[in-house]
Every structure is written in C-alpha cells, then in structure tokens.
Coordinates of C-alpha atoms and ligand atoms in Angstrom, one line a residue:
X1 CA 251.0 72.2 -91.4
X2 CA 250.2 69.2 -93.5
X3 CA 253.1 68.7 -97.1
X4 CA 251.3 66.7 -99.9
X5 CA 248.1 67.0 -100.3
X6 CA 247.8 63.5 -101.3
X7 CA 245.6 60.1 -99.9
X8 CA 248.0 60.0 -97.3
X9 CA 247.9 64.0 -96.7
X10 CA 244.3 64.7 -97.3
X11 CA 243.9 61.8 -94.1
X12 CA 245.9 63.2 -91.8
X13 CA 244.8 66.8 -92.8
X14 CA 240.8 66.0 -92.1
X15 CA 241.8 64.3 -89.1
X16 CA 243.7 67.2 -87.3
X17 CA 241.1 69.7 -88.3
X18 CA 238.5 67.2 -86.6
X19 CA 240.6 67.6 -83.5
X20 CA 239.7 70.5 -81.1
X21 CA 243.3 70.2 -80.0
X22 CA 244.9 71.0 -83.3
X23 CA 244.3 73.6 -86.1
X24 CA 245.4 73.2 -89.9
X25 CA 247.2 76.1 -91.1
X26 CA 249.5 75.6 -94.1
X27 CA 248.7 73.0 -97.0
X28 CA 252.2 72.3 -99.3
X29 CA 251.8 70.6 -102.0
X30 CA 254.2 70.9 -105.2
X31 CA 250.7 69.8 -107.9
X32 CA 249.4 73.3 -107.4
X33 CA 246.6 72.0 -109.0
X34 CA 245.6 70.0 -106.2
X35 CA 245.6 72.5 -103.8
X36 CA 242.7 74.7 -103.8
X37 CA 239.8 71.8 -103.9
X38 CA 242.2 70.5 -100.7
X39 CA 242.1 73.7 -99.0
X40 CA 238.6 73.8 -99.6
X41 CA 237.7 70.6 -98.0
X42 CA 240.2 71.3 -94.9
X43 CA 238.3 74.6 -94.5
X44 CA 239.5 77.1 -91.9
X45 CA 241.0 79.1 -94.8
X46 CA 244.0 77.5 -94.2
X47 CA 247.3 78.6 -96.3
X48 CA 248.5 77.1 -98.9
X49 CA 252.0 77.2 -101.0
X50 CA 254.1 74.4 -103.3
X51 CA 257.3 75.5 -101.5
X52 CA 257.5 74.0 -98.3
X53 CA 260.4 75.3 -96.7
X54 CA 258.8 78.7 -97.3
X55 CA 255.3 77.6 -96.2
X56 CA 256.8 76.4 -92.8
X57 CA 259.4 79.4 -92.0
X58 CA 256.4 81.3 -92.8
X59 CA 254.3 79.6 -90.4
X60 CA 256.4 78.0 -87.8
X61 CA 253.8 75.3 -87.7
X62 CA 253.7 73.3 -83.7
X63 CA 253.3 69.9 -85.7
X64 CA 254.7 69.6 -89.1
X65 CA 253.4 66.4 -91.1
X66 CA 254.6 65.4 -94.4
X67 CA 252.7 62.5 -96.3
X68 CA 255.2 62.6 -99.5
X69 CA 255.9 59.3 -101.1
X70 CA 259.5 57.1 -99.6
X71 CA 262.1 59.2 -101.6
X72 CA 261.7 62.4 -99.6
X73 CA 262.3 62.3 -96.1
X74 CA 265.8 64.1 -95.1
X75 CA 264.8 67.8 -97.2
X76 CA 261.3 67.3 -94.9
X77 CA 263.1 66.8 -91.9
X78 CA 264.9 69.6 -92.4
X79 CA 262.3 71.8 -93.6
X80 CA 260.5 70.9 -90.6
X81 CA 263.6 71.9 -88.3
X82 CA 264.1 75.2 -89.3
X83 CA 260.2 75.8 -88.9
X84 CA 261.1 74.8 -85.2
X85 CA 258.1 72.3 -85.3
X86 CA 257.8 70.2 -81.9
X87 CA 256.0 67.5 -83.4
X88 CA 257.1 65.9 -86.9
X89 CA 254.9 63.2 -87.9
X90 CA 255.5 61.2 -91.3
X91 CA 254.7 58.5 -93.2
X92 CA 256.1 55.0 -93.2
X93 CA 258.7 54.1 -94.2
X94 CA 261.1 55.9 -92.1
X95 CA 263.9 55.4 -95.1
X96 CA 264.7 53.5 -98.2
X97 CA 268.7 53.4 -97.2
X98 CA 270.2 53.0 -93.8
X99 CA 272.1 56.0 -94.6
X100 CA 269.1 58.2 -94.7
X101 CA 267.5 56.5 -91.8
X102 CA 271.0 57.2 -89.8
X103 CA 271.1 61.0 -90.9
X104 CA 267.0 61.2 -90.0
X105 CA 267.9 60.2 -86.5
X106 CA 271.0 62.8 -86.0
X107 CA 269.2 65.1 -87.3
X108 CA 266.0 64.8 -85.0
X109 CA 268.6 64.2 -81.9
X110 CA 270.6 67.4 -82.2
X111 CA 267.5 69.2 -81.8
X112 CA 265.3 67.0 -80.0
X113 CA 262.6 67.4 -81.8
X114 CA 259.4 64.9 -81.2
X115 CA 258.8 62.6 -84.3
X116 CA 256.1 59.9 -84.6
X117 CA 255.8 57.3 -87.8
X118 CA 252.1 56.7 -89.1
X119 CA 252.1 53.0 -88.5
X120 CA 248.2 53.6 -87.5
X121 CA 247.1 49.7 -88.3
X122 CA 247.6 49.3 -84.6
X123 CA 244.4 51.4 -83.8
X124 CA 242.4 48.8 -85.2
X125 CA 240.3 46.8 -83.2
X126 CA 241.4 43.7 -83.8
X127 CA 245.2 44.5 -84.0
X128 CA 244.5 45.8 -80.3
X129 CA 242.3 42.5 -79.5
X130 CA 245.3 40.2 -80.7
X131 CA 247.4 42.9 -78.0
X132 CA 245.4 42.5 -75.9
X133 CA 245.5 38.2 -75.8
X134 CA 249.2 38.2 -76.1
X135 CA 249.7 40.6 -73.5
X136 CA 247.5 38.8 -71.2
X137 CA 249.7 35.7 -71.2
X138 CA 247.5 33.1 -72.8
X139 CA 249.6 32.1 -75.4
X140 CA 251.9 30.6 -72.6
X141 CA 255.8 31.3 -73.4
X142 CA 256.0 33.4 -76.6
X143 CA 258.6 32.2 -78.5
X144 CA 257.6 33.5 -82.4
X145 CA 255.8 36.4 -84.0
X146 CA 255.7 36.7 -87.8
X147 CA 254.2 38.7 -90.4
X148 CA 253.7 38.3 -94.1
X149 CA 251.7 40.4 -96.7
X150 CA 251.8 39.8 -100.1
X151 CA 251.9 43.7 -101.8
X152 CA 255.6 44.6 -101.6
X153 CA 258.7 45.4 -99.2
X154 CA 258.3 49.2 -99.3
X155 CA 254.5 49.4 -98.9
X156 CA 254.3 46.6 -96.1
X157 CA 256.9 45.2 -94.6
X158 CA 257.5 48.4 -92.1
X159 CA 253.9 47.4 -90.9
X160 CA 254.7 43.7 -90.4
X161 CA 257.4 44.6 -88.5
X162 CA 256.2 47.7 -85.9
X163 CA 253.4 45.6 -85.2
X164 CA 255.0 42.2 -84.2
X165 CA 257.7 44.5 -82.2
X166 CA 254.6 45.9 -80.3
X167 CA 253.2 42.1 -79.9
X168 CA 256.6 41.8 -78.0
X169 CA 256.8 44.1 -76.3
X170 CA 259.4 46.4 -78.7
X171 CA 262.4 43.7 -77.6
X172 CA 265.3 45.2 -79.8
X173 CA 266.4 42.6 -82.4
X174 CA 269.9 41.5 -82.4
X175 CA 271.1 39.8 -85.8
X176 CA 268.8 39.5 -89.1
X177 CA 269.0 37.4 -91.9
X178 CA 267.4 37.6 -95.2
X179 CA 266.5 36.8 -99.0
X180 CA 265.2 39.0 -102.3
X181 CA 264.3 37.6 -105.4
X182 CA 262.8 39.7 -108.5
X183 CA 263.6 43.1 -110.2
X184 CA 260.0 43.7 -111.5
X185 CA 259.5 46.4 -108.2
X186 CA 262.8 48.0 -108.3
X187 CA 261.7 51.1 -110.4
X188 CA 258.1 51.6 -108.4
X189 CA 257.5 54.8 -106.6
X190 CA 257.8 52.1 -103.6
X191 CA 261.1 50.4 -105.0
X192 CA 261.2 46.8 -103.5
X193 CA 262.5 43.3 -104.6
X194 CA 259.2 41.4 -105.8
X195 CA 259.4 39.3 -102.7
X196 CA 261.5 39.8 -99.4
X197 CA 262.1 37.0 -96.5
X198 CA 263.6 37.0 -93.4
X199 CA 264.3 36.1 -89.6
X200 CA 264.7 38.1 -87.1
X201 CA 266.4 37.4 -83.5
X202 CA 265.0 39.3 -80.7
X203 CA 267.1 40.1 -77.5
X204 CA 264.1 38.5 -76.0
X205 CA 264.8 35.1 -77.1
X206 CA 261.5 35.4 -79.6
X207 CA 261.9 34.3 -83.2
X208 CA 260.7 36.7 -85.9
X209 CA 259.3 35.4 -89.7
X210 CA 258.5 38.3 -92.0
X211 CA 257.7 38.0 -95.8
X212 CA 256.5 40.5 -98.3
X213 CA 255.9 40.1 -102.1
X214 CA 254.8 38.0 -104.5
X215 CA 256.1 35.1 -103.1
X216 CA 254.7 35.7 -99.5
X217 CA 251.4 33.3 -98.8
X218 CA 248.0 34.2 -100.0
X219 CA 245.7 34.8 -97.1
X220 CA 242.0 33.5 -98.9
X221 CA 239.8 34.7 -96.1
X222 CA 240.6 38.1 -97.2
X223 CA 239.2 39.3 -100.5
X224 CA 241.0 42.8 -100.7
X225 CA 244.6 42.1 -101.9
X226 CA 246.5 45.0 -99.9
X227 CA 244.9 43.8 -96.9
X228 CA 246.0 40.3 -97.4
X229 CA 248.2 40.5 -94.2
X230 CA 248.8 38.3 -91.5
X231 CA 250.7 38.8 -88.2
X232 CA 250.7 37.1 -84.7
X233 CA 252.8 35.7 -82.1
X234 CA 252.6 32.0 -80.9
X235 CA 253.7 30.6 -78.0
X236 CA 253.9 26.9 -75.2
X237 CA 250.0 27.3 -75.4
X238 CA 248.4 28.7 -78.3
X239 CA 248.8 31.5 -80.9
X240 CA 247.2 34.9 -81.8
X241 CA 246.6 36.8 -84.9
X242 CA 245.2 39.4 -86.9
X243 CA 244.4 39.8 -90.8
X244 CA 244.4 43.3 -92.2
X245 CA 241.1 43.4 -93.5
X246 CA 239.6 39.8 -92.1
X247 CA 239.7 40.1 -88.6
X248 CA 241.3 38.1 -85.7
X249 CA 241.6 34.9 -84.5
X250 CA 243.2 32.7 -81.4
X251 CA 243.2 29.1 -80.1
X252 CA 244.8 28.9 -76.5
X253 CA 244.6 26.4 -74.2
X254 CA 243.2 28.5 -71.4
X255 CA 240.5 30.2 -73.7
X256 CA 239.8 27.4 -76.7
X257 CA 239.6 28.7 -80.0
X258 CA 238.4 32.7 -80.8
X259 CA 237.5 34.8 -83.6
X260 CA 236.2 38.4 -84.2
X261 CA 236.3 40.8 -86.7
X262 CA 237.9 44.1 -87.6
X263 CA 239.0 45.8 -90.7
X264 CA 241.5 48.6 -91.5
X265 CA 239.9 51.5 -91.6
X266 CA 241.5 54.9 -92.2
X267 CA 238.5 56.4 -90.7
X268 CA 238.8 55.0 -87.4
X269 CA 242.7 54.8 -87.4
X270 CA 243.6 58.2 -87.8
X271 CA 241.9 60.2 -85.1
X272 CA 243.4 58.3 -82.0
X273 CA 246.5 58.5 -83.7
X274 CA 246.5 62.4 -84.0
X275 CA 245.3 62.4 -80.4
X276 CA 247.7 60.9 -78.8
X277 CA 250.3 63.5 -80.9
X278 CA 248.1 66.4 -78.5
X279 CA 248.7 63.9 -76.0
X280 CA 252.3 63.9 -76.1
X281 CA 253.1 67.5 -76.6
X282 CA 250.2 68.0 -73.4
X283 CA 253.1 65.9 -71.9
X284 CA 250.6 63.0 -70.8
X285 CA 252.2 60.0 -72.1
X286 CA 254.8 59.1 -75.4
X287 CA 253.0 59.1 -78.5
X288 CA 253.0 54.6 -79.5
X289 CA 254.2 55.1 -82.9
X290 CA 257.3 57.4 -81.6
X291 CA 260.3 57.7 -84.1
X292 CA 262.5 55.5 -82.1
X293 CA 260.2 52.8 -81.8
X294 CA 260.0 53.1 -85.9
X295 CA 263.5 54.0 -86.2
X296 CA 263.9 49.9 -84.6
X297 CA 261.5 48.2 -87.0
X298 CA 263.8 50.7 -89.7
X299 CA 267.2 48.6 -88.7
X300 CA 265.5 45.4 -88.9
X301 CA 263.7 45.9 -92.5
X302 CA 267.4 47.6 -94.1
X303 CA 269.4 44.7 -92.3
X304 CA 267.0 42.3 -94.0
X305 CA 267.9 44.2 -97.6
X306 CA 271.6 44.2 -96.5
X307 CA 271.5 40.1 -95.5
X308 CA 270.1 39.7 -99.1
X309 CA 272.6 41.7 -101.0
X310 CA 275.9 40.6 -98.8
X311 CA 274.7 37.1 -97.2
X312 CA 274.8 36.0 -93.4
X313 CA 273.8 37.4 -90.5
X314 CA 273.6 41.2 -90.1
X315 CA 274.3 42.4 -86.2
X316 CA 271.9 44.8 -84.8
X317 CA 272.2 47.5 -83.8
X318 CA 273.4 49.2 -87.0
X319 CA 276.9 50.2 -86.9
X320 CA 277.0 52.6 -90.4
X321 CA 274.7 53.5 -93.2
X322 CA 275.2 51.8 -96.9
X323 CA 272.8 52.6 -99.8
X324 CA 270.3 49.3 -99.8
X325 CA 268.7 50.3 -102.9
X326 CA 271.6 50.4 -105.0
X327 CA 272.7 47.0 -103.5
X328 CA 269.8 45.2 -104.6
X329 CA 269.7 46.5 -108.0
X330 CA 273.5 44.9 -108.2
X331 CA 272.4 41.4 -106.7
X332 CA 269.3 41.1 -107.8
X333 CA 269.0 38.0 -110.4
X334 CA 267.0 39.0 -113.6
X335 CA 265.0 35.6 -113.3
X336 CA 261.4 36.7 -112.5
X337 CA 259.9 35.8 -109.2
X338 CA 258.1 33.1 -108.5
X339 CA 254.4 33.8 -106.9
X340 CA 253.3 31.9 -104.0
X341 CA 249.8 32.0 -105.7
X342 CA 247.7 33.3 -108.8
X343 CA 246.4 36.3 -106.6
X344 CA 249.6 37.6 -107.2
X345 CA 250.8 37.2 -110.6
X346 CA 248.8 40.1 -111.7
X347 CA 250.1 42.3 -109.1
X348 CA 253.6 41.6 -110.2
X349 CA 253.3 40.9 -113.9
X350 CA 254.0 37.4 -113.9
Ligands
LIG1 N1 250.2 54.5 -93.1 C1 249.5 54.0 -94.1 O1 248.5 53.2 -93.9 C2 249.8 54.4 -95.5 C3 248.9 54.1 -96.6 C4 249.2 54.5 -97.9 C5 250.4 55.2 -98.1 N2 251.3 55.4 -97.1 C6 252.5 56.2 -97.3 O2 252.2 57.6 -97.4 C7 253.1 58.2 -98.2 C8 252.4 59.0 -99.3 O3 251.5 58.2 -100.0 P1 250.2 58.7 -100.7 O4 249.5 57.5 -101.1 O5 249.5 59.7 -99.9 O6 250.9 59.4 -102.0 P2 250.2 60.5 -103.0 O7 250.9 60.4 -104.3 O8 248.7 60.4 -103.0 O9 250.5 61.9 -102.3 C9 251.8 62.4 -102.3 C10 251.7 63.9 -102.5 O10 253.0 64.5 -102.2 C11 253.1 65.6 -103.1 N3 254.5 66.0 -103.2 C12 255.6 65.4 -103.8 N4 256.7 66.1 -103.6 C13 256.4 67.1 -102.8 C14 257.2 68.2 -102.3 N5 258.5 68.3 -102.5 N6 256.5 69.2 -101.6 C15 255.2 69.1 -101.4 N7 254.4 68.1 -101.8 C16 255.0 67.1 -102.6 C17 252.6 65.0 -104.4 O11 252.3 66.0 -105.4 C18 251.4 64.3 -104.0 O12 250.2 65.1 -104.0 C19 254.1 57.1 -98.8 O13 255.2 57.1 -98.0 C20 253.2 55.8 -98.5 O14 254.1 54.7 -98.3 C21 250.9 55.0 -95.8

C-alpha cells in the first residue's frame, strides 16, 4: 500500500507494480482528486481511500510506504503498525525533531517491524563507482568524507550524510558541531535554516564536513541546481567523489586521475531499491537503506541543528529528544544569509 499519491508516491508506486515480487493494492491519498488518474496509471484496480488508517486495517498491506512530505511520520508509523505491515518504507527525512525521530525508533522496536529510508541516490552508478574506489583502498588512509549541496537542510542534508556514512563504512559518529544562519526557509514545507554547517567525528577516526544552503559552494560543472551536490572521501593518497547530476571523479596515486559519468535518475534508482525490500523480507540479505542505518545519519543531522541553537559539541549517541525546529526559530538571527554564489540568491530570495 502506497500513502500520497504524490512525485515521491506515484515513484515508488510504478516501481512496485513493475516488480513481479510485489503487488499494489491500496492508494491513500487525502487530495481525492488525485486519486483516480493515480489509480489509473498503477493499474491492477488497486484500492483507493483518503483515510489511511482505514485503507491499511482494511488491507493489512505486507509493505506499507508512505511518501507524505517531513511533518508526518509518527501518525504513519502507526497507521502502518496496526495494519501489521512487515516492511515500512518512507521517505527521507526520517524526522524534523529528535523527539520524533526517538519515538519512530520505539515504536518500530516494540514491534519489530522492518523499516527502510528512501535514500536511493546510492543506486546510481556513479555514487556506487566512487564506493566502489574507496572501498578498494586507493585513496590510502581515509581520513575525511564531506558533502555539501546547495538546496536546503531538510531536502538534502539526510543525503549528504547516509551517503558519506556508506563511503565509511556506517562508522557511528561520536560528537557533532554545527552552525545555521537565515530564517528565509523556516516556514517551507521542508523547514530549514537557509544554510547549515557542520563537522562531524567518526568513531573511526574520519573527519566529516557537511554543508547545505545557500551558503554551501556552487558546484559549476552541474547545470541543474538540486543536483548541485558533492560528496567524497579523501585520504594519504588521493580522493574520490561524486556530483549528483555531473558524474564522478578521482585522482589517486595508484590509479592517476578518473572521471566518468552518471546522473540521478529516479528511473533507475527506484527498482533495485524496491528489490532489495523483496529481498529482505525473502530473508536474503538487510535491505542498504535500513531504518537504523538512517536512524544514524538522523542523530548526526538533529545534533548539527542542536550545536547551532545551544553551541559546542553535541555527544552522540543521543541521549533524549528536544524539539530542533522550535530551537532554531528562537536563535536564529533575522540578518539574511549570505549566498556562497549568485546561483543561489534566487533560490533563497536574496
Ligand atoms: N528520496 C528522494 O530522492 C526524494 C525526492 C523528492 C522528495 N522526497 C521526499 O518525499 C516526501 C514527499 O515528497 P513529494 O515531493 O512526493 O511530495 P508531494 O507533495 O508531491 O506528495 C505528497 C502527497 O502526500 C499527500 N498527503 C498529505 N497528507 C496525507 C495524509 N494524511 N494521508 C495521505 N496522503 C497525504 C498529499 O496530498 C500529496 O499528494 C518528502 O519527505 C520529500 O522530502 C524524496
């Protein structure tokens, strides 16, 4: 059963009924209106229904997926639960507040319930080629990874950060530290400071750099502003990275300098990212965007908002839940952000 039958939805939707492993059979989506040309291209006269609780006692769907945007996750969760789903699959990110994210995870523990995250970038070819260089110990002693995008917090920086985890090797971070500036965002249907810094320390020893916003670094090779993205890993003999929609490259000592291309693509994201949910309920192998992998990246992007609206470090893991949001709309200074480049002053108004 697939809840909103929005971009995000209507994706994951198409791709499950493309799946001979997996049959859509409820479509929830509170726009009633949207729900009869989406039921139409899903096919399979699949049921639909704007009450989702409903729709999935009704159905007791195997895999319930909810694409709704960041301010409803815990109702879904829940909805999902008492529709004894073994699979819930949602959209990044995880939470806005660390006390939602803390309440998610009890909630999915008491009944251990399967849950993956759709950080599906990682499909791509080139996010697996840079993977793939990393893993293979060219860049020597890895000692960074780093990611910056310039569209904001809530949209991107879960990305920046599941990916670079997966570059090494999902170490668990212990301490965060972090800056906001701007209020522009704040009130967006992805609620973010204008621009977000911060390190990270990895229990691995491995630095991490992540920056979203308008005052994150243009990327010029890449044309298509959402996809102006950039994360990697460097280490004693080289580094490696990929660009959301421009590619990868690589200069290591052993190998000289590299470069290939690749370029988000929905289309080829999604359908190894819904098999691998058959394969983890076929009990082959842990699905790679599993809940507790995300639920990681989670801490590290709400310690980063807590370092920016309290200062210092933040210790990992986290100890308690606070409301993040409602901290930054206290701290935040009213002088507008600065943008790191003219790309992004329309994007932010400035
Ligand atoms: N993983 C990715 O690459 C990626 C890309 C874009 C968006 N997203 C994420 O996907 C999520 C959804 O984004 P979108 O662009 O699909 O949004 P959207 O607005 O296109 O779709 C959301 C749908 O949810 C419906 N909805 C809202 N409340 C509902 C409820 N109570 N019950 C049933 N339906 C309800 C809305 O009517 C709407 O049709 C967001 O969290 C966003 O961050 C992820």
């Amino acid at each position: 059963m697939v809840v909103g039958a929005g971009k995000r939805g209507m994706h994951h939707a198409t791709a499950f009924q493309a799946n001979p492993r997996f049959k859509v059979i409820g479509l929830c989506d509170i726009d009633a209106s949207k729900l009869d040309a989406a039921a139409a291209k899903i096919g399979g006269g699949v049921k639909t229904g704007t009450d989702v609780s409903a729709l999935a006692k009704e159905l007791k769907p195997d895999v319930f997926c909810f694409c709704t945007m960041p301010n409803l996750r815990i109702p879904m969760i829940k909805a999902a639960i008492a529709g004894d789903a073994k699979l819930i699959a949602f959209e990044k990110p995880v939470a806005l507040t660390s006390n939602e994210l803390l309440v998610i995870r009890d909630l999915l523990a008491k009944v251990g319930v399967k849950a993956v995250v759709s950080h599906q970038h990682r499909y791509g070819v080139h996010y697996r080629k840079v993977k793939e260089i990393i893993a293979s110990g060219a860049l020597g002693r890895v000692h960074t990874v780093y990611g910056y995008a310039t569209g904001w917090m809530t949209h991107m920086l879960s990305h920046l950060i599941d990916y670079t985890r997966w570059y090494n090797d999902e170490a668990d971070a212990t301490w965060v530290m972090g800056q906001a500036a701007g209020r522009g965002k704040l009130t967006d249907n992805h609620p973010s400071p204008d621009h977000i810094a911060g390190f990270v320390q990895y229990a691995n020893g491995v630095r991490g750099i992540y920056e979203c916003g308008a005052g994150a670094p243009d990327q010029p090779e890449v044309a298509k502003w959402w996809g102006k993205c950039r994360m990697g890993a460097q280490g004693t003999e080289g580094f490696a990275e990929v660009l959301t929609n421009g590619g990868w490259r690589a200069v290591t000592k052993r190998d000289g300098a590299q470069n290939g291309d690749g370029v988000m693509n929905y289309d080829l994201d999604m359908p190894p990212y819904i098999q691998d949910m058959a394969d983890w309920l076929d009990g082959l192998k842990p699905h790679p965007c599993l809940f507790e992998s995300a639920f990681k990246g989670a801490e590290i992007m709400l310690a980063m908002q807590q370092s920016a609206i309290s200062g210092g470090q933040i210790a990992l893991p986290l100890m308690s839940g606070m409301d993040e949001q409602e901290g930054l709309k206290k701290v935040l200074s009213d002088r507008k952000v600065l943008v790191s480049s003219e790309v992004n002053a329309k994007e932010f108004n400035v």
